Each structure stands twice: as C-alpha cells, then as structure tokens.
C-alpha cells in the first residue's frame, strides 16, 4: 500500500486513466517533480509536493467539460498540475485563474503550461488566494471553482464563493478525507476542523447538491441548484 489504495489497484486505475494525452511529456514531468528527490550530483533536493493526481485531474476535466465551463478559478494552484486538466476542460476559448503565494510555484506553472501548448488563457495571481478570489469575484462569477489551499480556511472560501454561485456552477474541493482524520472525533487540528466544517456547510446547504467522492484523499463536489 503506497498511496490511498493498494498498489495493484492503483496500477489498474492508472492503466485506465493515464492514457496518452496532449502535452503528456509535460504532465509526466510535473508528476515526477511532485514525487520530489533527494539532493544528488550537486543538484539540490526537491521536496515532495501534493498534487491532485491523475484520477482527480480527470474528474476536473470531465466536470468542466460537462458544465461547458469557460471560466475556472483555482484556490491553490501549486505548479499548475490541476490547471493542466482544467485547461483541457475549458478549451481554447477558456480562462483558468491560478493562485499561489509562492512565486516560484506560479513561475513553474507558467513554464509547464506554456510548454504543454495550451491556447487557453491563464491568469496568474501571486499572493494570498483569498485576496485574489475576492478581487476577481468583484468583477464577475466563475463556472467552476477548485478549493485546494490552506485547509483551515476552507469554510471561509466556501462562504466567499457561495453567494456568487449561479445554477449549474460547481465547487470542487480536494482533501476532504484528510487521510481519514475528518472521521476521528478526537482530531481537533485546525486543518481537520476546517475540512469538516466545509463539508458540513456544503452538505447542509439546500441550494446545492453535494457529494464526497472517496477518490484519493476525498473530493467534494457541490453543484448549485
Ligand atoms: C495542495 S497544493 C495545490 C495543488 C494543485 N491544486 C494541484 O493539484 O496541482 C496547495 C497550494 O496552495 C498554496 N497555498 C496555500 N495557502 C495559500 C494561500 N492562503 N494563498 C495562496 N496560496 C496558498 C500552497 O503554496 C500550495 O502550492
């Protein structure tokens, strides 16, 4: 067992989901970077990085395509792995907004997404994701939102996005299982509490249909009715 499911099950899923796609070489580079590596041969160590992974990536693309999404906002983009799938989902007429407070991440995202050859428009917001989100929402809504940044602030992201949702809009949130910690009533860590609260807010909201998919670390999907 190396990740979220037994190795042989993961290998089976990979064979089905990780089919060759456009920009594949770049996607594989991103996946390798996410695995990290120790310092060797004079090269500095690269730390492991939490990306959503190929099966959640496919979910993002499928949802964006079925929504006919043109505008996507990501709360927490890292070096652009999830944005890659959204770019496939929104197509050349689309626009994907990336946020991250680490300039280095967004610089890498710009490089990877550029080399993957997308015609999609990418808008990079360096700095605090909440500030960028509020600034963009003041100009207009998005069709799809991904919440994948600081876990303790998930409820705040929900409350900020929720009033802007139009029927058919989607909010997708990663890590809602938090390796199972959310189901442990004794775990009162701020991140665990934030993730639980997000799921509670979305699931108790009569204006949305919500589900929690137990894919990898748990993917929440909320559809505005
Ligand atoms: C889990 S990673 C995002 C991974 C990305 N969605 C993917 O799957 O490729 C979370 C990212 O959010 C960024 N982050 C966390 N809190 C943030 C905040 N308040 N504002 C901006 N970026 C933030 C971190 O720097 C990190 O790169």
mmCIF file of N, CA, C and O in Angstrom, residues 88-188:
data_model
loop_
_atom_site.group_PDB
_atom_site.id
_atom_site.type_symbol
_atom_site.label_atom_id
_atom_site.label_comp_id
_atom_site.label_asym_id
_atom_site.label_seq_id
_atom_site.Cartn_x
_atom_site.Cartn_y
_atom_site.Cartn_z
ATOM 1 N N UNK A 88 -7.563 21.612 -20.330
ATOM 2 C CA UNK A 88 -8.152 20.653 -21.263
ATOM 3 C C UNK A 88 -9.685 20.746 -21.234
ATOM 4 O O UNK A 88 -10.342 20.592 -22.251
ATOM 5 N N UNK A 89 -10.226 20.996 -20.047
ATOM 6 C CA UNK A 89 -11.687 21.039 -19.883
ATOM 7 C C UNK A 89 -12.337 22.269 -20.488
ATOM 8 O O UNK A 89 -13.424 22.172 -21.056
ATOM 9 N N UNK A 90 -11.692 23.425 -20.368
ATOM 10 C CA UNK A 90 -12.327 24.670 -20.851
ATOM 11 C C UNK A 90 -12.011 24.953 -22.317
ATOM 12 O O UNK A 90 -12.689 25.750 -22.961
ATOM 13 N N UNK A 91 -10.952 24.325 -22.841
ATOM 14 C CA UNK A 91 -10.627 24.501 -24.258
ATOM 15 C C UNK A 91 -10.007 25.854 -24.566
ATOM 16 O O UNK A 91 -9.764 26.666 -23.674
ATOM 17 N N UNK A 92 -9.771 26.122 -25.853
ATOM 18 C CA UNK A 92 -9.033 27.329 -26.266
ATOM 19 C C UNK A 92 -9.770 28.635 -25.979
ATOM 20 O O UNK A 92 -9.139 29.693 -25.894
ATOM 21 N N UNK A 93 -11.099 28.566 -25.846
ATOM 22 C CA UNK A 93 -11.849 29.804 -25.547
ATOM 23 C C UNK A 93 -11.869 30.100 -24.046
ATOM 24 O O UNK A 93 -12.397 31.122 -23.621
ATOM 25 N N UNK A 94 -11.333 29.179 -23.256
ATOM 26 C CA UNK A 94 -11.485 29.280 -21.809
ATOM 27 C C UNK A 94 -10.409 30.085 -21.112
ATOM 28 O O UNK A 94 -9.429 30.533 -21.722
ATOM 29 N N UNK A 95 -10.626 30.227 -19.808
ATOM 30 C CA UNK A 95 -9.738 31.043 -18.967
ATOM 31 C C UNK A 95 -9.592 30.340 -17.619
ATOM 32 O O UNK A 95 -10.588 29.991 -17.004
ATOM 33 N N UNK A 96 -8.370 30.099 -17.223
ATOM 34 C CA UNK A 96 -8.131 29.452 -15.931
ATOM 35 C C UNK A 96 -7.310 30.391 -15.060
ATOM 36 O O UNK A 96 -6.229 30.824 -15.457
ATOM 37 N N UNK A 97 -7.844 30.713 -13.871
ATOM 38 C CA UNK A 97 -7.135 31.591 -12.936
ATOM 39 C C UNK A 97 -6.392 30.735 -11.920
ATOM 40 O O UNK A 97 -6.987 29.867 -11.284
ATOM 41 N N UNK A 98 -5.100 30.990 -11.774
ATOM 42 C CA UNK A 98 -4.269 30.246 -10.826
ATOM 43 C C UNK A 98 -3.864 31.173 -9.687
ATOM 44 O O UNK A 98 -3.538 32.356 -9.925
ATOM 45 N N UNK A 99 -3.878 30.634 -8.459
ATOM 46 C CA UNK A 99 -3.423 31.427 -7.311
ATOM 47 C C UNK A 99 -2.384 30.642 -6.526
ATOM 48 O O UNK A 99 -2.482 29.422 -6.393
ATOM 49 N N UNK A 100 -1.409 31.352 -6.005
ATOM 50 C CA UNK A 100 -0.460 30.740 -5.079
ATOM 51 C C UNK A 100 0.366 31.844 -4.432
ATOM 52 O O UNK A 100 0.643 32.851 -5.074
ATOM 53 N N UNK A 101 0.700 31.646 -3.152
ATOM 54 C CA UNK A 101 1.525 32.704 -2.551
ATOM 55 C C UNK A 101 3.009 32.470 -2.791
ATOM 56 O O UNK A 101 3.823 33.294 -2.420
ATOM 57 N N UNK A 102 3.342 31.353 -3.427
ATOM 58 C CA UNK A 102 4.756 31.136 -3.752
ATOM 59 C C UNK A 102 5.002 31.432 -5.229
ATOM 60 O O UNK A 102 4.547 30.696 -6.109
ATOM 61 N N UNK A 103 5.699 32.537 -5.465
ATOM 62 C CA UNK A 103 6.031 32.970 -6.834
ATOM 63 C C UNK A 103 6.674 31.848 -7.629
ATOM 64 O O UNK A 103 6.397 31.672 -8.805
ATOM 65 N N UNK A 104 7.544 31.102 -6.932
ATOM 66 C CA UNK A 104 8.286 30.036 -7.603
ATOM 67 C C UNK A 104 7.322 28.998 -8.206
ATOM 68 O O UNK A 104 7.530 28.510 -9.321
ATOM 69 N N UNK A 105 6.253 28.682 -7.463
ATOM 70 C CA UNK A 105 5.263 27.729 -7.973
ATOM 71 C C UNK A 105 4.607 28.256 -9.245
ATOM 72 O O UNK A 105 4.459 27.544 -10.235
ATOM 73 N N UNK A 106 4.193 29.525 -9.188
ATOM 74 C CA UNK A 106 3.488 30.079 -10.349
ATOM 75 C C UNK A 106 4.427 30.221 -11.553
ATOM 76 O O UNK A 106 4.004 30.053 -12.700
ATOM 77 N N UNK A 107 5.693 30.514 -11.276
ATOM 78 C CA UNK A 107 6.680 30.578 -12.359
ATOM 79 C C UNK A 107 6.799 29.230 -13.048
ATOM 80 O O UNK A 107 6.821 29.130 -14.283
ATOM 81 N N UNK A 108 6.853 28.170 -12.230
ATOM 82 C CA UNK A 108 6.942 26.814 -12.789
ATOM 83 C C UNK A 108 5.667 26.492 -13.570
ATOM 84 O O UNK A 108 5.716 25.894 -14.654
ATOM 85 N N UNK A 109 4.511 26.893 -13.033
ATOM 86 C CA UNK A 109 3.231 26.639 -13.712
ATOM 87 C C UNK A 109 3.215 27.318 -15.083
ATOM 88 O O UNK A 109 2.811 26.709 -16.089
ATOM 89 N N UNK A 110 3.685 28.539 -15.130
ATOM 90 C CA UNK A 110 3.728 29.288 -16.393
ATOM 91 C C UNK A 110 4.580 28.522 -17.426
ATOM 92 O O UNK A 110 4.206 28.389 -18.586
ATOM 93 N N UNK A 111 5.695 28.009 -16.957
ATOM 94 C CA UNK A 111 6.604 27.264 -17.845
ATOM 95 C C UNK A 111 5.952 25.957 -18.323
ATOM 96 O O UNK A 111 5.878 25.690 -19.528
ATOM 97 N N UNK A 112 5.442 25.158 -17.386
ATOM 98 C CA UNK A 112 4.848 23.869 -17.759
ATOM 99 C C UNK A 112 3.654 24.051 -18.716
ATOM 100 O O UNK A 112 3.556 23.390 -19.739
ATOM 101 N N UNK A 113 2.746 24.951 -18.334
ATOM 102 C CA UNK A 113 1.513 25.103 -19.121
ATOM 103 C C UNK A 113 1.829 25.685 -20.500
ATOM 104 O O UNK A 113 1.198 25.330 -21.495
ATOM 105 N N UNK A 114 2.833 26.552 -20.536
ATOM 106 C CA UNK A 114 3.262 27.113 -21.819
ATOM 107 C C UNK A 114 3.808 26.022 -22.714
ATOM 108 O O UNK A 114 3.444 25.906 -23.890
ATOM 109 N N UNK A 115 4.654 25.171 -22.130
ATOM 110 C CA UNK A 115 5.271 24.096 -22.925
ATOM 111 C C UNK A 115 4.261 23.027 -23.324
ATOM 112 O O UNK A 115 4.443 22.321 -24.306
ATOM 113 N N UNK A 116 3.169 22.888 -22.551
ATOM 114 C CA UNK A 116 2.147 21.888 -22.898
ATOM 115 C C UNK A 116 1.342 22.337 -24.116
ATOM 116 O O UNK A 116 0.572 21.555 -24.684
ATOM 117 N N UNK A 117 1.500 23.601 -24.484
ATOM 118 C CA UNK A 117 0.932 24.087 -25.750
ATOM 119 C C UNK A 117 -0.530 24.478 -25.707
ATOM 120 O O UNK A 117 -1.199 24.511 -26.738
ATOM 121 N N UNK A 118 -1.053 24.789 -24.533
ATOM 122 C CA UNK A 118 -2.466 25.175 -24.458
ATOM 123 C C UNK A 118 -2.701 26.556 -25.070
ATOM 124 O O UNK A 118 -1.869 27.454 -24.937
ATOM 125 N N UNK A 119 -3.874 26.695 -25.691
ATOM 126 C CA UNK A 119 -4.264 28.019 -26.209
ATOM 127 C C UNK A 119 -5.140 28.736 -25.181
ATOM 128 O O UNK A 119 -5.490 29.888 -25.347
ATOM 129 N N UNK A 120 -5.515 28.019 -24.159
ATOM 130 C CA UNK A 120 -6.316 28.570 -23.060
ATOM 131 C C UNK A 120 -5.617 29.797 -22.469
ATOM 132 O O UNK A 120 -4.392 29.848 -22.422
ATOM 133 N N UNK A 121 -6.426 30.746 -21.970
ATOM 134 C CA UNK A 121 -5.812 31.898 -21.300
ATOM 135 C C UNK A 121 -5.583 31.554 -19.826
ATOM 136 O O UNK A 121 -6.495 31.067 -19.153
ATOM 137 N N UNK A 122 -4.366 31.786 -19.356
ATOM 138 C CA UNK A 122 -4.065 31.559 -17.936
ATOM 139 C C UNK A 122 -3.851 32.910 -17.271
ATOM 140 O O UNK A 122 -3.142 33.763 -17.803
ATOM 141 N N UNK A 123 -4.476 33.078 -16.113
ATOM 142 C CA UNK A 123 -4.284 34.322 -15.357
ATOM 143 C C UNK A 123 -3.630 33.923 -14.033
ATOM 144 O O UNK A 123 -4.181 33.095 -13.291
ATOM 145 N N UNK A 124 -2.466 34.478 -13.763
ATOM 146 C CA UNK A 124 -1.693 34.093 -12.573
ATOM 147 C C UNK A 124 -1.846 35.163 -11.493
ATOM 148 O O UNK A 124 -1.578 36.338 -11.744
ATOM 149 N N UNK A 125 -2.268 34.736 -10.309
ATOM 150 C CA UNK A 125 -2.411 35.659 -9.186
ATOM 151 C C UNK A 125 -1.417 35.248 -8.096
ATOM 152 O O UNK A 125 -1.641 34.246 -7.405
ATOM 153 N N UNK A 126 -0.369 36.012 -7.948
ATOM 154 C CA UNK A 126 0.587 35.724 -6.873
ATOM 155 C C UNK A 126 0.101 36.412 -5.604
ATOM 156 O O UNK A 126 -0.432 37.513 -5.659
ATOM 157 N N UNK A 127 0.244 35.736 -4.460
ATOM 158 C CA UNK A 127 -0.192 36.330 -3.190
ATOM 159 C C UNK A 127 -1.271 35.496 -2.549
ATOM 160 O O UNK A 127 -1.500 34.343 -2.941
ATOM 161 N N UNK A 128 -1.925 36.088 -1.562
ATOM 162 C CA UNK A 128 -2.936 35.355 -0.801
ATOM 163 C C UNK A 128 -4.150 35.024 -1.681
ATOM 164 O O UNK A 128 -4.737 35.907 -2.317
ATOM 165 N N UNK A 129 -4.529 33.753 -1.676
ATOM 166 C CA UNK A 129 -5.611 33.294 -2.552
ATOM 167 C C UNK A 129 -6.950 33.966 -2.224
ATOM 168 O O UNK A 129 -7.748 34.243 -3.120
ATOM 169 N N UNK A 130 -7.186 34.219 -0.937
ATOM 170 C CA UNK A 130 -8.462 34.833 -0.552
ATOM 171 C C UNK A 130 -8.582 36.243 -1.136
ATOM 172 O O UNK A 130 -9.632 36.639 -1.647
ATOM 173 N N UNK A 131 -7.478 36.958 -1.084
ATOM 174 C CA UNK A 131 -7.478 38.316 -1.627
ATOM 175 C C UNK A 131 -7.728 38.280 -3.145
ATOM 176 O O UNK A 131 -8.521 39.062 -3.668
ATOM 177 N N UNK A 132 -7.065 37.356 -3.823
ATOM 178 C CA UNK A 132 -7.241 37.235 -5.283
ATOM 179 C C UNK A 132 -8.676 36.819 -5.605
ATOM 180 O O UNK A 132 -9.291 37.334 -6.540
ATOM 181 N N UNK A 133 -9.197 35.884 -4.815
ATOM 182 C CA UNK A 133 -10.565 35.405 -5.037
ATOM 183 C C UNK A 133 -11.558 36.557 -4.902
ATOM 184 O O UNK A 133 -12.406 36.768 -5.773
ATOM 185 N N UNK A 134 -11.423 37.295 -3.824
ATOM 186 C CA UNK A 134 -12.354 38.416 -3.600
ATOM 187 C C UNK A 134 -12.241 39.440 -4.722
ATOM 188 O O UNK A 134 -13.252 39.957 -5.215
ATOM 189 N N UNK A 135 -11.021 39.730 -5.122
ATOM 190 C CA UNK A 135 -10.791 40.713 -6.190
ATOM 191 C C UNK A 135 -11.433 40.273 -7.494
ATOM 192 O O UNK A 135 -12.096 41.068 -8.174
ATOM 193 N N UNK A 136 -11.305 38.997 -7.842
ATOM 194 C CA UNK A 136 -11.868 38.514 -9.110
ATOM 195 C C UNK A 136 -13.384 38.390 -9.032
ATOM 196 O O UNK A 136 -14.081 38.685 -10.000
ATOM 197 N N UNK A 137 -13.903 37.954 -7.880
ATOM 198 C CA UNK A 137 -15.360 37.808 -7.747
ATOM 199 C C UNK A 137 -16.058 39.159 -7.837
ATOM 200 O O UNK A 137 -17.204 39.238 -8.272
ATOM 201 N N UNK A 138 -15.358 40.219 -7.461
ATOM 202 C CA UNK A 138 -15.939 41.556 -7.571
ATOM 203 C C UNK A 138 -16.160 41.910 -9.047
ATOM 204 O O UNK A 138 -17.026 42.727 -9.381
ATOM 205 N N UNK A 139 -15.410 41.263 -9.933
ATOM 206 C CA UNK A 139 -15.552 41.544 -11.379
ATOM 207 C C UNK A 139 -16.572 40.613 -12.029
ATOM 208 O O UNK A 139 -17.116 40.915 -13.078
ATOM 209 N N UNK A 140 -16.795 39.432 -11.418
ATOM 210 C CA UNK A 140 -17.768 38.508 -12.016
ATOM 211 C C UNK A 140 -17.555 37.088 -11.538
ATOM 212 O O UNK A 140 -16.502 36.756 -11.004
ATOM 213 N N UNK A 141 -18.599 36.232 -11.742
ATOM 214 C CA UNK A 141 -18.524 34.851 -11.256
ATOM 215 C C UNK A 141 -17.720 33.940 -12.186
ATOM 216 O O UNK A 141 -17.396 34.315 -13.310
ATOM 217 N N UNK A 142 -17.439 32.759 -11.681
ATOM 218 C CA UNK A 142 -16.761 31.707 -12.459
ATOM 219 C C UNK A 142 -17.717 30.518 -12.580
ATOM 220 O O UNK A 142 -18.671 30.404 -11.806
ATOM 221 N N UNK A 143 -17.438 29.655 -13.549
ATOM 222 C CA UNK A 143 -18.291 28.475 -13.750
ATOM 223 C C UNK A 143 -17.901 27.346 -12.803
ATOM 224 O O UNK A 143 -18.740 26.583 -12.337
ATOM 225 N N UNK A 144 -16.612 27.244 -12.547
ATOM 226 C CA UNK A 144 -16.090 26.170 -11.692
ATOM 227 C C UNK A 144 -15.010 26.738 -10.779
ATOM 228 O O UNK A 144 -14.191 27.563 -11.214
ATOM 229 N N UNK A 145 -15.026 26.294 -9.520
ATOM 230 C CA UNK A 145 -14.007 26.691 -8.538
ATOM 231 C C UNK A 145 -13.353 25.416 -8.003
ATOM 232 O O UNK A 145 -14.044 24.428 -7.748
ATOM 233 N N UNK A 146 -12.040 25.478 -7.810
ATOM 234 C CA UNK A 146 -11.346 24.393 -7.111
ATOM 235 C C UNK A 146 -10.772 24.972 -5.824
ATOM 236 O O UNK A 146 -10.079 25.994 -5.849
ATOM 237 N N UNK A 147 -11.080 24.332 -4.702
ATOM 238 C CA UNK A 147 -10.518 24.767 -3.424
ATOM 239 C C UNK A 147 -9.469 23.738 -3.012
ATOM 240 O O UNK A 147 -9.784 22.567 -2.766
ATOM 241 N N UNK A 148 -8.196 24.185 -2.956
ATOM 242 C CA UNK A 148 -7.104 23.242 -2.677
ATOM 243 C C UNK A 148 -5.920 23.974 -2.037
ATOM 244 O O UNK A 148 -4.774 23.691 -2.350
ATOM 245 N N UNK A 149 -6.224 24.940 -1.150
ATOM 246 C CA UNK A 149 -5.132 25.670 -0.487
ATOM 247 C C UNK A 149 -5.149 25.369 1.007
ATOM 248 O O UNK A 149 -5.338 24.218 1.392
ATOM 249 N N UNK A 150 -4.959 26.384 1.846
ATOM 250 C CA UNK A 150 -4.870 26.192 3.300
ATOM 251 C C UNK A 150 -6.174 25.626 3.870
ATOM 252 O O UNK A 150 -7.224 26.246 3.783
ATOM 253 N N UNK A 151 -6.063 24.448 4.456
ATOM 254 C CA UNK A 151 -7.243 23.658 4.825
ATOM 255 C C UNK A 151 -8.094 24.335 5.905
ATOM 256 O O UNK A 151 -9.325 24.221 5.880
ATOM 257 N N UNK A 152 -7.451 25.027 6.843
ATOM 258 C CA UNK A 152 -8.246 25.634 7.927
ATOM 259 C C UNK A 152 -9.153 26.752 7.404
ATOM 260 O O UNK A 152 -10.122 27.123 8.052
ATOM 261 N N UNK A 153 -8.830 27.257 6.184
ATOM 262 C CA UNK A 153 -9.656 28.343 5.639
ATOM 263 C C UNK A 153 -10.717 27.856 4.646
ATOM 264 O O UNK A 153 -11.404 28.667 4.028
ATOM 265 N N UNK A 154 -10.866 26.553 4.480
ATOM 266 C CA UNK A 154 -11.870 26.056 3.526
ATOM 267 C C UNK A 154 -13.269 26.647 3.796
ATOM 268 O O UNK A 154 -13.957 27.023 2.863
ATOM 269 N N UNK A 155 -13.726 26.704 5.071
ATOM 270 C CA UNK A 155 -15.070 27.260 5.294
ATOM 271 C C UNK A 155 -15.187 28.706 4.794
ATOM 272 O O UNK A 155 -16.215 29.095 4.240
ATOM 273 N N UNK A 156 -14.114 29.457 4.983
ATOM 274 C CA UNK A 156 -14.117 30.851 4.539
ATOM 275 C C UNK A 156 -14.167 30.929 3.010
ATOM 276 O O UNK A 156 -14.843 31.794 2.429
ATOM 277 N N UNK A 157 -13.474 30.030 2.345
ATOM 278 C CA UNK A 157 -13.533 30.014 0.873
ATOM 279 C C UNK A 157 -14.961 29.682 0.428
ATOM 280 O O UNK A 157 -15.500 30.292 -0.489
ATOM 281 N N UNK A 158 -15.578 28.710 1.110
ATOM 282 C CA UNK A 158 -16.965 28.350 0.770
ATOM 283 C C UNK A 158 -17.874 29.567 0.939
ATOM 284 O O UNK A 158 -18.670 29.901 0.053
ATOM 285 N N UNK A 159 -17.758 30.229 2.086
ATOM 286 C CA UNK A 159 -18.647 31.368 2.358
ATOM 287 C C UNK A 159 -18.415 32.522 1.379
ATOM 288 O O UNK A 159 -19.323 33.294 1.092
ATOM 289 N N UNK A 160 -17.209 32.635 0.862
ATOM 290 C CA UNK A 160 -16.898 33.704 -0.091
ATOM 291 C C UNK A 160 -17.448 33.371 -1.482
ATOM 292 O O UNK A 160 -17.996 34.236 -2.170
ATOM 293 N N UNK A 161 -17.339 32.119 -1.862
ATOM 294 C CA UNK A 161 -17.777 31.701 -3.202
ATOM 295 C C UNK A 161 -19.299 31.546 -3.265
ATOM 296 O O UNK A 161 -19.939 31.906 -4.256
ATOM 297 N N UNK A 162 -19.877 31.011 -2.185
ATOM 298 C CA UNK A 162 -21.290 30.593 -2.179
ATOM 299 C C UNK A 162 -22.263 31.655 -2.717
ATOM 300 O O UNK A 162 -23.118 31.344 -3.557
ATOM 301 N N UNK A 163 -22.171 32.934 -2.285
ATOM 302 C CA UNK A 163 -23.143 33.927 -2.765
ATOM 303 C C UNK A 163 -23.028 34.199 -4.271
ATOM 304 O O UNK A 163 -23.958 34.737 -4.871
ATOM 305 N N UNK A 164 -21.897 33.832 -4.869
ATOM 306 C CA UNK A 164 -21.681 34.106 -6.294
ATOM 307 C C UNK A 164 -22.142 32.967 -7.193
ATOM 308 O O UNK A 164 -22.106 33.079 -8.415
ATOM 309 N N UNK A 165 -22.546 31.846 -6.587
ATOM 310 C CA UNK A 165 -22.876 30.671 -7.408
ATOM 311 C C UNK A 165 -24.185 30.867 -8.171
ATOM 312 O O UNK A 165 -25.198 31.283 -7.588
ATOM 313 N N UNK A 166 -24.149 30.521 -9.455
ATOM 314 C CA UNK A 166 -25.351 30.523 -10.293
ATOM 315 C C UNK A 166 -25.730 29.065 -10.554
ATOM 316 O O UNK A 166 -24.869 28.176 -10.482
ATOM 317 N N UNK A 167 -26.998 28.785 -10.878
ATOM 318 C CA UNK A 167 -27.373 27.396 -11.134
ATOM 319 C C UNK A 167 -26.419 26.748 -12.145
ATOM 320 O O UNK A 167 -26.121 27.343 -13.189
ATOM 321 N N UNK A 168 -25.939 25.573 -11.791
ATOM 322 C CA UNK A 168 -25.013 24.851 -12.679
ATOM 323 C C UNK A 168 -23.552 25.050 -12.318
ATOM 324 O O UNK A 168 -22.698 24.266 -12.755
ATOM 325 N N UNK A 169 -23.252 26.093 -11.543
ATOM 326 C CA UNK A 169 -21.847 26.310 -11.151
ATOM 327 C C UNK A 169 -21.397 25.217 -10.180
ATOM 328 O O UNK A 169 -22.204 24.664 -9.425
ATOM 329 N N UNK A 170 -20.119 24.952 -10.200
ATOM 330 C CA UNK A 170 -19.560 23.853 -9.398
ATOM 331 C C UNK A 170 -18.453 24.337 -8.477
ATOM 332 O O UNK A 170 -17.631 25.182 -8.876
ATOM 333 N N UNK A 171 -18.434 23.783 -7.268
ATOM 334 C CA UNK A 171 -17.298 23.989 -6.364
ATOM 335 C C UNK A 171 -16.721 22.606 -6.075
ATOM 336 O O UNK A 171 -17.439 21.710 -5.611
ATOM 337 N N UNK A 172 -15.438 22.452 -6.361
ATOM 338 C CA UNK A 172 -14.757 21.172 -6.134
ATOM 339 C C UNK A 172 -13.705 21.417 -5.060
ATOM 340 O O UNK A 172 -13.000 22.430 -5.109
ATOM 341 N N UNK A 173 -13.629 20.525 -4.088
ATOM 342 C CA UNK A 173 -12.648 20.719 -3.011
ATOM 343 C C UNK A 173 -11.869 19.435 -2.790
ATOM 344 O O UNK A 173 -12.461 18.352 -2.685
ATOM 345 N N UNK A 174 -10.557 19.563 -2.720
ATOM 346 C CA UNK A 174 -9.728 18.369 -2.528
ATOM 347 C C UNK A 174 -9.383 18.178 -1.043
ATOM 348 O O UNK A 174 -9.509 19.110 -0.245
ATOM 349 N N UNK A 175 -8.986 16.978 -0.708
ATOM 350 C CA UNK A 175 -8.506 16.585 0.634
ATOM 351 C C UNK A 175 -9.597 16.521 1.693
ATOM 352 O O UNK A 175 -9.311 16.645 2.886
ATOM 353 N N UNK A 176 -10.851 16.328 1.295
ATOM 354 C CA UNK A 176 -11.925 16.343 2.297
ATOM 355 C C UNK A 176 -11.894 15.130 3.226
ATOM 356 O O UNK A 176 -12.588 15.109 4.233
ATOM 357 N N UNK A 177 -11.085 14.108 2.911
ATOM 358 C CA UNK A 177 -10.941 12.989 3.855
ATOM 359 C C UNK A 177 -9.721 13.162 4.757
ATOM 360 O O UNK A 177 -9.679 12.622 5.861
ATOM 361 N N UNK A 178 -8.740 13.918 4.273
ATOM 362 C CA UNK A 178 -7.540 14.232 5.080
ATOM 363 C C UNK A 178 -6.962 12.964 5.710
ATOM 364 O O UNK A 178 -6.795 12.880 6.931
ATOM 365 N N UNK A 179 -6.753 11.989 4.865
ATOM 366 C CA UNK A 179 -6.228 10.672 5.271
ATOM 367 C C UNK A 179 -7.068 10.032 6.371
ATOM 368 O O UNK A 179 -6.563 9.268 7.195
ATOM 369 N N UNK A 180 -8.330 10.357 6.413
ATOM 370 C CA UNK A 180 -9.235 9.751 7.395
ATOM 371 C C UNK A 180 -9.397 10.560 8.673
ATOM 372 O O UNK A 180 -10.269 10.270 9.495
ATOM 373 N N UNK A 181 -8.589 11.595 8.848
ATOM 374 C CA UNK A 181 -8.614 12.359 10.103
ATOM 375 C C UNK A 181 -9.979 12.999 10.372
ATOM 376 O O UNK A 181 -10.395 13.137 11.525
ATOM 377 N N UNK A 182 -10.701 13.352 9.313
ATOM 378 C CA UNK A 182 -12.005 14.014 9.487
ATOM 379 C C UNK A 182 -13.007 13.128 10.230
ATOM 380 O O UNK A 182 -13.937 13.631 10.863
ATOM 381 N N UNK A 183 -12.813 11.808 10.139
ATOM 382 C CA UNK A 183 -13.747 10.884 10.784
ATOM 383 C C UNK A 183 -13.347 10.544 12.214
ATOM 384 O O UNK A 183 -14.017 9.769 12.887
ATOM 385 N N UNK A 184 -12.242 11.133 12.666
ATOM 386 C CA UNK A 184 -11.780 10.887 14.036
ATOM 387 C C UNK A 184 -12.253 12.041 14.917
ATOM 388 O O UNK A 184 -11.721 13.146 14.850
ATOM 389 N N UNK A 185 -13.267 11.798 15.753
ATOM 390 C CA UNK A 185 -13.856 12.903 16.533
ATOM 391 C C UNK A 185 -12.854 13.547 17.485
ATOM 392 O O UNK A 185 -13.071 14.675 17.949
ATOM 393 N N UNK A 186 -11.771 12.841 17.785
ATOM 394 C CA UNK A 186 -10.781 13.412 18.717
ATOM 395 C C UNK A 186 -9.766 14.299 18.010
ATOM 396 O O UNK A 186 -8.976 14.983 18.660
ATOM 397 N N UNK A 187 -9.786 14.307 16.688
ATOM 398 C CA UNK A 187 -8.842 15.138 15.937
ATOM 399 C C UNK A 187 -9.412 16.544 15.804
ATOM 400 O O UNK A 187 -10.354 16.784 15.047
ATOM 401 N N UNK A 188 -8.854 17.459 16.570
ATOM 402 C CA UNK A 188 -9.340 18.843 16.582
ATOM 403 C C UNK A 188 -8.323 19.796 15.972
ATOM 404 O O UNK A 188 -8.351 21.001 16.229
#
